[in-house]
Coordinates of C-alpha atoms in Angstrom, one line a residue:
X1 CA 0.0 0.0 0.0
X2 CA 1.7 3.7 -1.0
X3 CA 3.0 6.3 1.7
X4 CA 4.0 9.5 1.1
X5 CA 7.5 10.0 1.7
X6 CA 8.7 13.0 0.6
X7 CA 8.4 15.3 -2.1
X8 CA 11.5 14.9 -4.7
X9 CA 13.0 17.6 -5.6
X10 CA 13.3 17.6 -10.0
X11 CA 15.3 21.0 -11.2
X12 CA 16.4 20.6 -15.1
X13 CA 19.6 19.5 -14.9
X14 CA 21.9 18.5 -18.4
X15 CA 20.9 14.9 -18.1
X16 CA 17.5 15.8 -17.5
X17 CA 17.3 17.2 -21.3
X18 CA 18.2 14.0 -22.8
X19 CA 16.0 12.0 -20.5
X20 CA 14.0 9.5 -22.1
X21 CA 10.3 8.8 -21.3
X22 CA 9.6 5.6 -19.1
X23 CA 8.6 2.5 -20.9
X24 CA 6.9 -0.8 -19.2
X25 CA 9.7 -3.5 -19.8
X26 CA 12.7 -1.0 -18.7
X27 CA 15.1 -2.9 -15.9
X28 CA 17.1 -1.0 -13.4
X29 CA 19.2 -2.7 -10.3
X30 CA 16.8 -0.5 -7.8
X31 CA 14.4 1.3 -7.1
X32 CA 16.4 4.5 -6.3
X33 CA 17.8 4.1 -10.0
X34 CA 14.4 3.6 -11.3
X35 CA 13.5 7.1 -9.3
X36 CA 16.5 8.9 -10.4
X37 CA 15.4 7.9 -14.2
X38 CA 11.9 9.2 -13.7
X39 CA 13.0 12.8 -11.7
X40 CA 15.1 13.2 -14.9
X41 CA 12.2 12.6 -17.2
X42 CA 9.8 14.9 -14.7
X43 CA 12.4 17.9 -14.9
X44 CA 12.4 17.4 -18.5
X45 CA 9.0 17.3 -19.2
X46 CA 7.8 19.9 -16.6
X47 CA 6.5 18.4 -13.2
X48 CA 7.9 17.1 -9.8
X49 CA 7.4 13.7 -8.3
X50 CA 6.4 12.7 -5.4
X51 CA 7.5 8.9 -4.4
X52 CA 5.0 6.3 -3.1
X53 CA 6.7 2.7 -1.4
X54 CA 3.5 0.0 -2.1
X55 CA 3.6 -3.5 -0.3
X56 CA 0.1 -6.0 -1.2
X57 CA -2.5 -5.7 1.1
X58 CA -4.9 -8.8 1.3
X59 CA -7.3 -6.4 3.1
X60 CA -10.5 -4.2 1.3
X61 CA -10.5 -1.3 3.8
X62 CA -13.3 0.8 2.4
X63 CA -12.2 3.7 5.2
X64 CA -8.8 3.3 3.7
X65 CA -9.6 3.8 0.2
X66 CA -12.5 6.7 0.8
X67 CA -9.6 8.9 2.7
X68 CA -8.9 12.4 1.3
X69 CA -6.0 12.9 -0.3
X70 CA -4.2 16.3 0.9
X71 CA -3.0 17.2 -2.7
X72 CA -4.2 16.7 -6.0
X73 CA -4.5 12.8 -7.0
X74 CA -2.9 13.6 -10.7
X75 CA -2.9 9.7 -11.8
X76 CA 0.4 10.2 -13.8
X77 CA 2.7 7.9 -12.1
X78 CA 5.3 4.6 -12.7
X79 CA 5.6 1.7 -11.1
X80 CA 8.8 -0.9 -10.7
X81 CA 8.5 -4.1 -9.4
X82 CA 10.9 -6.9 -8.8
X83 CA 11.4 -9.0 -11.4
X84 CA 9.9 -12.5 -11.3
X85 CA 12.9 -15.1 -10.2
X86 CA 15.6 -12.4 -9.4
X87 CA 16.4 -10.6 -5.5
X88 CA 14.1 -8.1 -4.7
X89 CA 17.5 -5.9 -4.7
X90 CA 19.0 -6.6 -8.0
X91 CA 16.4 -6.5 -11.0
X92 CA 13.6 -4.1 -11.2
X93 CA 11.4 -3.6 -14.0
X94 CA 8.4 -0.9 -15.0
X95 CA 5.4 -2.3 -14.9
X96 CA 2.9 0.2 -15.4
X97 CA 3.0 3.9 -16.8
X98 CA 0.2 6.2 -16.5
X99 CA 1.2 9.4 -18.7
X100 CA -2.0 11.5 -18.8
X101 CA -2.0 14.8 -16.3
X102 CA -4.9 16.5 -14.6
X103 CA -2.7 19.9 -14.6
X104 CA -0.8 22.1 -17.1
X105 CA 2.9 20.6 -17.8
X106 CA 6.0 23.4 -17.0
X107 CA 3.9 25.8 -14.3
X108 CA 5.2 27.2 -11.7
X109 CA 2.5 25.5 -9.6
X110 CA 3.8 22.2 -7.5
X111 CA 2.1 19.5 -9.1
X112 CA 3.1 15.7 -7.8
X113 CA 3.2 12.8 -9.8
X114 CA 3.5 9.0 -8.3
X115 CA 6.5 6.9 -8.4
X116 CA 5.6 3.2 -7.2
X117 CA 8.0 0.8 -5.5
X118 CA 5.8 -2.4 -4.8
X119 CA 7.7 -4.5 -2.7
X120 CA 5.8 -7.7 -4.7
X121 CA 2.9 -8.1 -7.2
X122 CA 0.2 -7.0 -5.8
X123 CA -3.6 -7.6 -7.1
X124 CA -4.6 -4.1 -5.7
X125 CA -3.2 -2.0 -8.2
X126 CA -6.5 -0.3 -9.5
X127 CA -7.3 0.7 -6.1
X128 CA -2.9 1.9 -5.3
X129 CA -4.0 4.4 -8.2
X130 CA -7.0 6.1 -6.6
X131 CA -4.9 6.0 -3.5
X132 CA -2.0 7.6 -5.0
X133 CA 0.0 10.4 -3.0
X134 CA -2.4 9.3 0.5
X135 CA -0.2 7.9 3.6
X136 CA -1.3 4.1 4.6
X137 CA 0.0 1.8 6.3
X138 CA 3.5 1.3 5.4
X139 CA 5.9 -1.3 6.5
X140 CA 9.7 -1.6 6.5
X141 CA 12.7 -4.0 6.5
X142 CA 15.8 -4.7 4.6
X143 CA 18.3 -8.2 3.9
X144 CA 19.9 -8.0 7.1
X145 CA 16.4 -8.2 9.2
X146 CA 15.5 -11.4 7.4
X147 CA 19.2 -12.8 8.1
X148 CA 18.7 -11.9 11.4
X149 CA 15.3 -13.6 12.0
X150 CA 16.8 -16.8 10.6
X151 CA 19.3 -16.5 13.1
X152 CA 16.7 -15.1 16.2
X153 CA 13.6 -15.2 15.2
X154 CA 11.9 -18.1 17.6
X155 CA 10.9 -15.2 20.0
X156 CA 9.2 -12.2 18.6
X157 CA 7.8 -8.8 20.5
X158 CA 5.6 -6.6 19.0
X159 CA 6.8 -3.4 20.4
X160 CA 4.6 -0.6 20.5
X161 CA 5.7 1.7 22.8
X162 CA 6.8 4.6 19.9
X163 CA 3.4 5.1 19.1
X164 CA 2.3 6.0 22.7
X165 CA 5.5 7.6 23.5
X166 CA 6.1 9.6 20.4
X167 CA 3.9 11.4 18.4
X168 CA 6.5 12.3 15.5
X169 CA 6.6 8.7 14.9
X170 CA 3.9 6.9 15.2
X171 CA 5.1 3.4 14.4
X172 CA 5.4 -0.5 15.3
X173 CA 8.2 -2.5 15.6
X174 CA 9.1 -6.5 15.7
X175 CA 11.6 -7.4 17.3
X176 CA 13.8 -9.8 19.3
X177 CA 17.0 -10.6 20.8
X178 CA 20.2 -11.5 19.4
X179 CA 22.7 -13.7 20.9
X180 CA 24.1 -11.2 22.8
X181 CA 20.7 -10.0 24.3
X182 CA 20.9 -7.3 22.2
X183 CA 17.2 -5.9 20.9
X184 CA 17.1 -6.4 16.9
X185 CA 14.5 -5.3 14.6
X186 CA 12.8 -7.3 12.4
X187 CA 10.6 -4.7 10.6
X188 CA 8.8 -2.0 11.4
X189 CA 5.7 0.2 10.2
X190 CA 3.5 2.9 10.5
X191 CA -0.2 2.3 10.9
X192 CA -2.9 4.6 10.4
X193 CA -5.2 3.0 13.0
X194 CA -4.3 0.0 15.7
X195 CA -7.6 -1.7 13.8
X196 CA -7.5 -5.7 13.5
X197 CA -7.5 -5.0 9.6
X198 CA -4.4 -3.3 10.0
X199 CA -2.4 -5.9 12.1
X200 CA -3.4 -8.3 10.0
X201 CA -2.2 -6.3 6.9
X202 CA 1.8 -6.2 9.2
X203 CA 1.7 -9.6 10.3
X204 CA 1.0 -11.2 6.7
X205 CA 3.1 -8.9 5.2
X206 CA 6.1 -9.3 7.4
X207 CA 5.7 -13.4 7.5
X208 CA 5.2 -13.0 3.4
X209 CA 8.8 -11.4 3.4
X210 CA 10.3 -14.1 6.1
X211 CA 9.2 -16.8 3.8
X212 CA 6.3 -18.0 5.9
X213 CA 8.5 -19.3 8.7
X214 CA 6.5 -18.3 12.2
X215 CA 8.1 -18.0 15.4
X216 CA 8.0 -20.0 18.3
X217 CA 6.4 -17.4 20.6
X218 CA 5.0 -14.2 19.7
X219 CA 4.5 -11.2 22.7
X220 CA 2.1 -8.6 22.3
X221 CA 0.2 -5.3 23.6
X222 CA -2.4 -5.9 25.8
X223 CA -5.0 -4.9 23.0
X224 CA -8.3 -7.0 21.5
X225 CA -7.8 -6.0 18.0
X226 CA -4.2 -7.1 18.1
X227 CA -5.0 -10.3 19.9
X228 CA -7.5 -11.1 17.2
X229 CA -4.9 -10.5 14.3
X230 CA -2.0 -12.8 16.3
X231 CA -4.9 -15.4 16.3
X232 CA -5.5 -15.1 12.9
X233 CA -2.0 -14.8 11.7
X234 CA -0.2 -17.0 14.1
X235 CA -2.4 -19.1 14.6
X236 CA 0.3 -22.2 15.8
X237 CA 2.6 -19.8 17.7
X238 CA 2.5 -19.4 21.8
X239 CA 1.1 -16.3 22.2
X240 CA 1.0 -13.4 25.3
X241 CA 0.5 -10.2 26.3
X242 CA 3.6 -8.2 27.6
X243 CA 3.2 -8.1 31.3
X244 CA 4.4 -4.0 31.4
X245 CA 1.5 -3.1 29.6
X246 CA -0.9 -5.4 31.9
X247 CA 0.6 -3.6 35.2
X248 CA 0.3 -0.4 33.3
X249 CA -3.0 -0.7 32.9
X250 CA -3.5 -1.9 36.7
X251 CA -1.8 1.6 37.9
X252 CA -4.5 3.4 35.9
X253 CA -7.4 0.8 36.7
X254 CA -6.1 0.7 40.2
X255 CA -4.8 4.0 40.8
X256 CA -7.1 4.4 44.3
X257 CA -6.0 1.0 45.7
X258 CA -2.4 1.7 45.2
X259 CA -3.1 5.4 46.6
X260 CA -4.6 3.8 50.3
X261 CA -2.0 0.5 50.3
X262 CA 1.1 1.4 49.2
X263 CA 2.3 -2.4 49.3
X264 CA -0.2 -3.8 47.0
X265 CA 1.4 -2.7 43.8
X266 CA 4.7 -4.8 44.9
X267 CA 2.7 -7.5 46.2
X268 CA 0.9 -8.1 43.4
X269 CA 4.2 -8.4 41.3
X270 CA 5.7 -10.3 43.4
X271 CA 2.3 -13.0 43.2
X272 CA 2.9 -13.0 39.2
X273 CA 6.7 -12.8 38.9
X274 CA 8.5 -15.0 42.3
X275 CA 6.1 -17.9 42.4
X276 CA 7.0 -20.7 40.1
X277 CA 4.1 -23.1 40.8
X278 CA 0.8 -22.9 39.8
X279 CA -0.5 -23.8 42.9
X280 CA 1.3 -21.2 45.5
X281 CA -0.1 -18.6 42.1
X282 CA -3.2 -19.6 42.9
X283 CA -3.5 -19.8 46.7
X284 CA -0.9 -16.1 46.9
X285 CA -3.5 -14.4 44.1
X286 CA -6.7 -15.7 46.8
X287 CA -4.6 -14.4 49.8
X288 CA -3.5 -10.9 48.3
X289 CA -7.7 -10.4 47.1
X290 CA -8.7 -11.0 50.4
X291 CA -6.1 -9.2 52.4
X292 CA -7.0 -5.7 50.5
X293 CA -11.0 -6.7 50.0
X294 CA -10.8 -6.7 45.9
X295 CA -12.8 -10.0 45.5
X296 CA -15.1 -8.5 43.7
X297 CA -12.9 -6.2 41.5
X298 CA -13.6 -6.3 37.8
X299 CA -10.1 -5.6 36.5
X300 CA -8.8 -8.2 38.5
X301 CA -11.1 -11.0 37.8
X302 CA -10.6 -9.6 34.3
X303 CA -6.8 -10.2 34.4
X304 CA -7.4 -13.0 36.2
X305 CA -9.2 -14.9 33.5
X306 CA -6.2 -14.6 31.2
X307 CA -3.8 -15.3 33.6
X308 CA -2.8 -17.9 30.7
X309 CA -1.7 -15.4 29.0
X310 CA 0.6 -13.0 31.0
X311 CA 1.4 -14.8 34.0
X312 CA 4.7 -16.5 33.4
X313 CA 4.1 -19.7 35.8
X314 CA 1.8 -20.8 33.3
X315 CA 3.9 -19.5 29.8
X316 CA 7.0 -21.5 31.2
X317 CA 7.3 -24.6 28.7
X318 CA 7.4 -22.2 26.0
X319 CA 10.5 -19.9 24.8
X320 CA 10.5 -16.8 24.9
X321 CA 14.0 -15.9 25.5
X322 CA 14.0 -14.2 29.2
X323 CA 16.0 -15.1 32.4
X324 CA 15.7 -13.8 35.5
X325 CA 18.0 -11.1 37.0
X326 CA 19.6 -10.5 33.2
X327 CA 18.6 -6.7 32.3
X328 CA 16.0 -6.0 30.3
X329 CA 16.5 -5.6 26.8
X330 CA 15.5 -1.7 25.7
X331 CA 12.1 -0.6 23.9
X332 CA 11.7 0.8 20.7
X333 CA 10.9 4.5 22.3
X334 CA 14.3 4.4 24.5
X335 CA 16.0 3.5 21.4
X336 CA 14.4 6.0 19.2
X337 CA 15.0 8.9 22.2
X338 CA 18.9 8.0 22.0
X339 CA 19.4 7.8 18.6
X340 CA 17.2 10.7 17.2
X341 CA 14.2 13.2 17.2
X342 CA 12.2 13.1 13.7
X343 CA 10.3 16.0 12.3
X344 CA 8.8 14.5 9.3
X345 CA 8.3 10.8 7.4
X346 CA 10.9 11.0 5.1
X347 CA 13.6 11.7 8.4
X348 CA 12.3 9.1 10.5
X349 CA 12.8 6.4 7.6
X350 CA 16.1 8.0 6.7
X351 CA 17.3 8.3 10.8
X352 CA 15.8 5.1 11.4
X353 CA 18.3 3.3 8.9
X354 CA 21.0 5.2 9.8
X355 CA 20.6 4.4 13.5
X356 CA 20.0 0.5 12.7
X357 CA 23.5 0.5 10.8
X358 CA 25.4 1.3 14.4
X359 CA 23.2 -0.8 15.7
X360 CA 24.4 -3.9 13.6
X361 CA 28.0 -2.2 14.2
X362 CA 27.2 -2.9 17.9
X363 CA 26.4 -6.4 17.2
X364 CA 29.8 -7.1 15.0
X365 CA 32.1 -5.6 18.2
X366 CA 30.2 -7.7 20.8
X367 CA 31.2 -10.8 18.2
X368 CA 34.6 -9.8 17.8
X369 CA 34.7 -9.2 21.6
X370 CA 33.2 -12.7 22.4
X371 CA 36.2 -14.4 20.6
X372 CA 39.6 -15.1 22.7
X373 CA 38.4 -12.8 25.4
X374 CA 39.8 -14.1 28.5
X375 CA 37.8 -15.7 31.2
X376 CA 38.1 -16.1 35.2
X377 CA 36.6 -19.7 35.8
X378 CA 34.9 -19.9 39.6
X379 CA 34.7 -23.3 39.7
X380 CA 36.4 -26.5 39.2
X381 CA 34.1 -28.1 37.0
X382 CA 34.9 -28.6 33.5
X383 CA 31.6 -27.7 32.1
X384 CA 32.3 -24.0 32.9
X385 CA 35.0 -23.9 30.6
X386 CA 33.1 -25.6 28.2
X387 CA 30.0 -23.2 28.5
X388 CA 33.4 -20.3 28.4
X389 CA 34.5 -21.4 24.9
X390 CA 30.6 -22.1 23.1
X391 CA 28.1 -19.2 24.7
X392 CA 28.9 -15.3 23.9
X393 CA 30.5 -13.3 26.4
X394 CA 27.5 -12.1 27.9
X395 CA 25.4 -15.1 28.0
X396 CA 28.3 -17.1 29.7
X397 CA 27.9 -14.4 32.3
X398 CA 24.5 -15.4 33.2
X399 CA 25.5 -19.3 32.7
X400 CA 28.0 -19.1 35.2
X401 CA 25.5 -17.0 37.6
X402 CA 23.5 -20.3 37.4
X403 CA 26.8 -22.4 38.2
X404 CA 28.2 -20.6 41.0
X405 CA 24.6 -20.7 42.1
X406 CA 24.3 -24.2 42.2
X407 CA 27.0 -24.7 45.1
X408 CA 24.8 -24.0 47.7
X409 CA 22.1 -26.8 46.9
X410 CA 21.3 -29.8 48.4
X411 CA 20.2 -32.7 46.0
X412 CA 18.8 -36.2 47.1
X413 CA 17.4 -39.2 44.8
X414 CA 13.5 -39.7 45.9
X415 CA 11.8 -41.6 43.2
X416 CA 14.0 -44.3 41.3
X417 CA 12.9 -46.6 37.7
X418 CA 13.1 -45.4 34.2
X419 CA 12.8 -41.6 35.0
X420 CA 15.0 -41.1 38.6
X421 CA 13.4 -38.0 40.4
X422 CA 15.8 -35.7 42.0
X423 CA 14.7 -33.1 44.9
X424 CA 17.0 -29.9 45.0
X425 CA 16.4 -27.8 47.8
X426 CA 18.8 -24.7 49.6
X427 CA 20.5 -25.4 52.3
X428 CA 18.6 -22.8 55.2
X429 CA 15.5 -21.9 53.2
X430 CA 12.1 -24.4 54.3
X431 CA 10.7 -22.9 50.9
X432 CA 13.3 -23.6 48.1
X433 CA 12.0 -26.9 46.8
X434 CA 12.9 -28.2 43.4
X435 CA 12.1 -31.3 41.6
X436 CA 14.5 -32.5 38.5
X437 CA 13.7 -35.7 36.2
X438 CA 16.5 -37.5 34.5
X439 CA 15.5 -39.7 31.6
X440 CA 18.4 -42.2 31.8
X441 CA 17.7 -43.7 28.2
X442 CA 17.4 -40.6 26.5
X443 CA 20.1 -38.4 29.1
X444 CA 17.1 -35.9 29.3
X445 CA 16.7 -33.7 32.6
X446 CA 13.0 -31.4 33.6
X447 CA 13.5 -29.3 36.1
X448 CA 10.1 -27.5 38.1
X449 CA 11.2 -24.4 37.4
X450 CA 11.1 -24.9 33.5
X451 CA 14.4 -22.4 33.1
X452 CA 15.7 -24.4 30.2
X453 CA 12.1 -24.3 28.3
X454 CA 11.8 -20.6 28.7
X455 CA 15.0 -18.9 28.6
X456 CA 17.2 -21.6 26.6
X457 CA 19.3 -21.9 30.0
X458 CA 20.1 -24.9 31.5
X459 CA 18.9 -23.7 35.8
X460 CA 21.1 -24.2 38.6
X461 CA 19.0 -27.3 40.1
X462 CA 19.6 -29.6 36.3
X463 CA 23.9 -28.1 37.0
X464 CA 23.2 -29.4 40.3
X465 CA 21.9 -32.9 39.8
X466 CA 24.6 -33.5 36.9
X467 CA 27.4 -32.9 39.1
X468 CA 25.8 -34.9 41.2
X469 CA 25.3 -38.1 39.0
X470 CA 28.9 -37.1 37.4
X471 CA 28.0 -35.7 34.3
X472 CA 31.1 -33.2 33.7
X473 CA 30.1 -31.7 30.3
X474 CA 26.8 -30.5 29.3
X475 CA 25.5 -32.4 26.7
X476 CA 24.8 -30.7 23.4
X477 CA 21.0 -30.1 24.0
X478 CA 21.5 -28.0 26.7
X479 CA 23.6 -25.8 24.9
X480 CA 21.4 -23.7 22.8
X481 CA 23.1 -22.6 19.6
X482 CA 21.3 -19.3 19.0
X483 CA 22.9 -18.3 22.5
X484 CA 26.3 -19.0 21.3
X485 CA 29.2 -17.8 19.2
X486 CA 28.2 -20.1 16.2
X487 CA 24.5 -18.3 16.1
X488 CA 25.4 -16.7 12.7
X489 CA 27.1 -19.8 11.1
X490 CA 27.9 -18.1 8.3
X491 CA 29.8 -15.4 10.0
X492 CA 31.6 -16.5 13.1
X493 CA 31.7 -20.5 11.9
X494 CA 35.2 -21.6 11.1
X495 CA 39.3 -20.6 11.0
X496 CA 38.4 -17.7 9.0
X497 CA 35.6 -16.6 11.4
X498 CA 38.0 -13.0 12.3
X499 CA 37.9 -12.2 8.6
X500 CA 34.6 -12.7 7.8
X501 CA 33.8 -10.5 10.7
X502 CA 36.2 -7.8 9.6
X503 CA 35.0 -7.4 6.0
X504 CA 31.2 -7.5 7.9
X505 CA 32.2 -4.2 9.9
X506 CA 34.0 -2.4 6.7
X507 CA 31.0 -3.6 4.5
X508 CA 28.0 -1.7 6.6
X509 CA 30.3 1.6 7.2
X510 CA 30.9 1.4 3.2
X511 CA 26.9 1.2 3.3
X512 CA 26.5 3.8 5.3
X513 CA 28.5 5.8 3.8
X514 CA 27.4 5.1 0.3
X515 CA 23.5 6.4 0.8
X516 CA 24.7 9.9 1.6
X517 CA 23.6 10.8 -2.0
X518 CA 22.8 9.4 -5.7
X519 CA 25.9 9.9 -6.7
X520 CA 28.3 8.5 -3.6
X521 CA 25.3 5.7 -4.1
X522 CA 26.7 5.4 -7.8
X523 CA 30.4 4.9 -7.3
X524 CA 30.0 3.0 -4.2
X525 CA 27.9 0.4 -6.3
X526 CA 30.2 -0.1 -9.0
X527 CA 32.9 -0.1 -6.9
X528 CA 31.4 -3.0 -5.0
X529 CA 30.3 -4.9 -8.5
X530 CA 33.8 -4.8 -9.5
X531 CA 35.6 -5.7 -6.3
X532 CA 32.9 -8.7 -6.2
X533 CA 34.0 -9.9 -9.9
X534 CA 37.8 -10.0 -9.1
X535 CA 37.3 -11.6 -6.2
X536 CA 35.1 -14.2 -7.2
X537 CA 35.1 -14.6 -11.1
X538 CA 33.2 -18.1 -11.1
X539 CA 30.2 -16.2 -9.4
X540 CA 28.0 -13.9 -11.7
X541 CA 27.2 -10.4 -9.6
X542 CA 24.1 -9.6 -9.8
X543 CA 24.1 -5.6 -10.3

């Protein structure tokens, strides 16, 4: 669907006299060269562009369609689409041009014509025209997302909190986290209402452009018509809402009880967030109801009833990536207020990509940084330095949290046969009662606390039971790979991993540098095209 992006700016140049018109059939190796072609047949010809980014829509919003335009819906346009079989980054062709004006040619006034870049074919075309030059929905992401979600995308997060935060940029992200705990971005877009049309619209188009692979969990908003399009969309995919915007809503719900009790508010996140049975849930919720008389509260019977879906005791054989005492990963909004202050569309987009390039910088020094740092082990056991030389740098951290941890439990054998039941308790605390199961025949271990299932991190009671039994390395399963150095196999796998990583880094500052302007874009290009065929002549490049 288009957006508005910017008006591009067309003054008669040399070029622009000998530009040709646009022709269906013409190939370009982008969209920006397909833009820079049409600008130089607008100057010529006598009108200015304005530049419209489509993506399909499976969704007949009549609302949509019926929207005023602010400026005059001339239907004069272009549009490039990829070409069948080729990357969506190498071969675009024009599939469509509409030359007939509704204004004079070669005015003074400031006419706009359309210039479509349609992400795929899309079977709403007649209705993209009598859209033209109106902002939609529009939705964003680029190569390095979808290598990234290959890598890290079993746990997604819609994040939301730029569209409450910041009215300049009114957009939603998906994200994760990387192997370094890092927040990445998936994709991101601007909506033009939070409708269950309009989710739908993001999460088809942003599965269409992952190749239809879904996560393995999915968090969201506390919000029906998002819960509805999840449902719809991921309909396989372990689903919840994000427990800060459940509490938020309790300050505003609750806002008198927290004014007369001061320790509710904690209370009641200590009931959700310490308690790792269902059971002590259950009986701690009843207690905490009756000890401030909100029985019969509506909000909390509300969140009550989809405790299922927010209340981590009963999300814990699912993954979602989080460990407890590790710091929270930062929001969209917080990343957004560090990096920049938008004043329009076109700067957000343009700020936005510039800011996501020092974020992947970030991510290539925590690899480098990961390899042959040096390490102070704390214990004896030879599973540490095995966890030392296979997790990142950070995530070791927190692995040998759990390790260290581990010293000061007491295990005991109290069930034996095909599965042998272990009970792990701390030594001085009545409370601190664990049960592990080791499946001998298939060197499987379940521990209460479901650590492993949720965060990808083998707990301190599993450590403890296979030091007990005399297990000295972990096996392999226990080792999640998209915690570890080798997460990006095909960038930190192998004896040439430190190159690899080094031509990474130069390779996004040389695209950073090379979008400063068409022409920087032009020499950058063919600079890379060449240094591609000399250093790989079997390969064809694809420019």
């Amino acid at each position: 669907m288009p957006v508005d992006t910017g008006d591009v700016d067309c003054g008669a140049t040399a070029e622009a006299e000998a530009a040709p018109a646009p022709e269906v059939g013409m190939v370009f190796p982008s969209p920006e060269s397909a833009l820079e072609f049409y600008c130089a047949y607008a100057a010529r010809v006598g009108f200015r562009v304005r530049m419209s980014k489509s993506f399909p829509s499976r969704i007949d919003d009549a609302k949509r369609r019926n929207r005023a335009c602010s400026r005059a819906a001339c239907p004069a346009m272009i549009q490039v689409n990829p070409r069948p079989g080729s990357a969506a980054s190498t071969h675009w062709v024009v599939s469509r041009c509409v030359f007939d004006h509704t204004h004079r040619l070669g005015g003074s006034d400031s006419y706009f014509d359309s210039f479509d870049s349609v992400g795929t074919d899309s079977a709403d075309t007649p209705n993209k025209l009598n859209r033209s030059n109106c902002v939609t929905n529009f939705f964003w992401m680029d190569a390095r997302a979808r290598l990234l979600y290959g890598w890290f995308g079993d746990a997604v997060v819609l994040d939301v909190t730029c569209k409450r935060n910041l009215p300049a940029a009114p957009f939603v992200a998906l994200t994760g986290l990387n192997h370094h705990r890092q927040v990445i971005v998936f994709g991101y877009a601007l909506l033009t209402d939070e409708s269950e049309e309009s989710y739908v619209w993001l999460f088809e188009t942003w599965l269409t452009f992952m190749g239809g692979k879904k996560p393995v969990s999915f968090t969201m908003n506390y919000n029906r018509d998002v819960e509805m399009a999840a449902i719809k969309v991921f309909d396989e995919v372990r689903q919840r809402f994000c427990q800060r915007d459940i509490f938020s809503c309790c300050k505003e719900r609750l806002g008198a009880v927290y004014a007369a009790h001061p320790s509710f508010k904690q209370e009641l996140k200590d009931c959700v967030n310490k308690l790792e049975r269902i059971d002590e849930f259950e009986s701690t919720w009843r207690v905490l109801l009756n000890k401030y008389n909100l029985l019969g509260n509506k909000w909390l019977q509300t969140i009550y009833n989809i405790r299922h879906q927010w209340v981590p005791v009963y999300l814990k054989d699912s993954f979602f990536g989080e460990m407890v005492n590790a710091p929270k990963w930062e929001t969209m909004f917080k990343f957004l207020r560090r990096n920049f202050i938008a004043t329009s569309l076109p700067d957000l987009v343009l700020q936005f990509d510039k800011a996501i390039l020092l974020h992947y910088q970030s991510e290539l020094q925590k690899d480098i940084a990961s390899f042959g740092c040096k390490i102070v082990m704390k214990t004896p056991y030879p599973m540490e330095k095995q966890a030392s030389e296979l997790y990142t740098k950070f995530i070791f951290g927190l692995f040998q949290d759990e390790l260290v941890g581990s010293l000061d439990l007491l295990v005991k054998p109290v069930q034996h046969g095909g599965i042998t039941r272990f009970e792990v308790t701390k030594s001085g605390i009545a409370n601190s009662r664990y049960t592990v199961d080791y499946n001998l025949s298939v060197s499987s271990m379940t521990c209460s606390c479901h650590k492993f299932e949720f965060a990808g991190m083998p707990c301190q009671h599993i450590l403890k039971v296979f030091v007990a039994i005399g297990v000295r390395v972990l096996p392999d399963k226990y080792i999640l790979k998209r915690w570890s150095n080798n997460a990006k196999d095909d960038f930190s796998k192998g004896p040439f991993a430190w190159q690899c990583n080094d031509l990474y880094r130069d390779a996004i500052r040389f695209a950073e540098e090379g979008t400063i302007s068409p022409v920087i874009y032009k020499i950058a290009k063919e600079a890379l095209v060449k240094a591609f065929a000399e250093a790989c002549p079997q390969r064809k490049s694809h420019s």
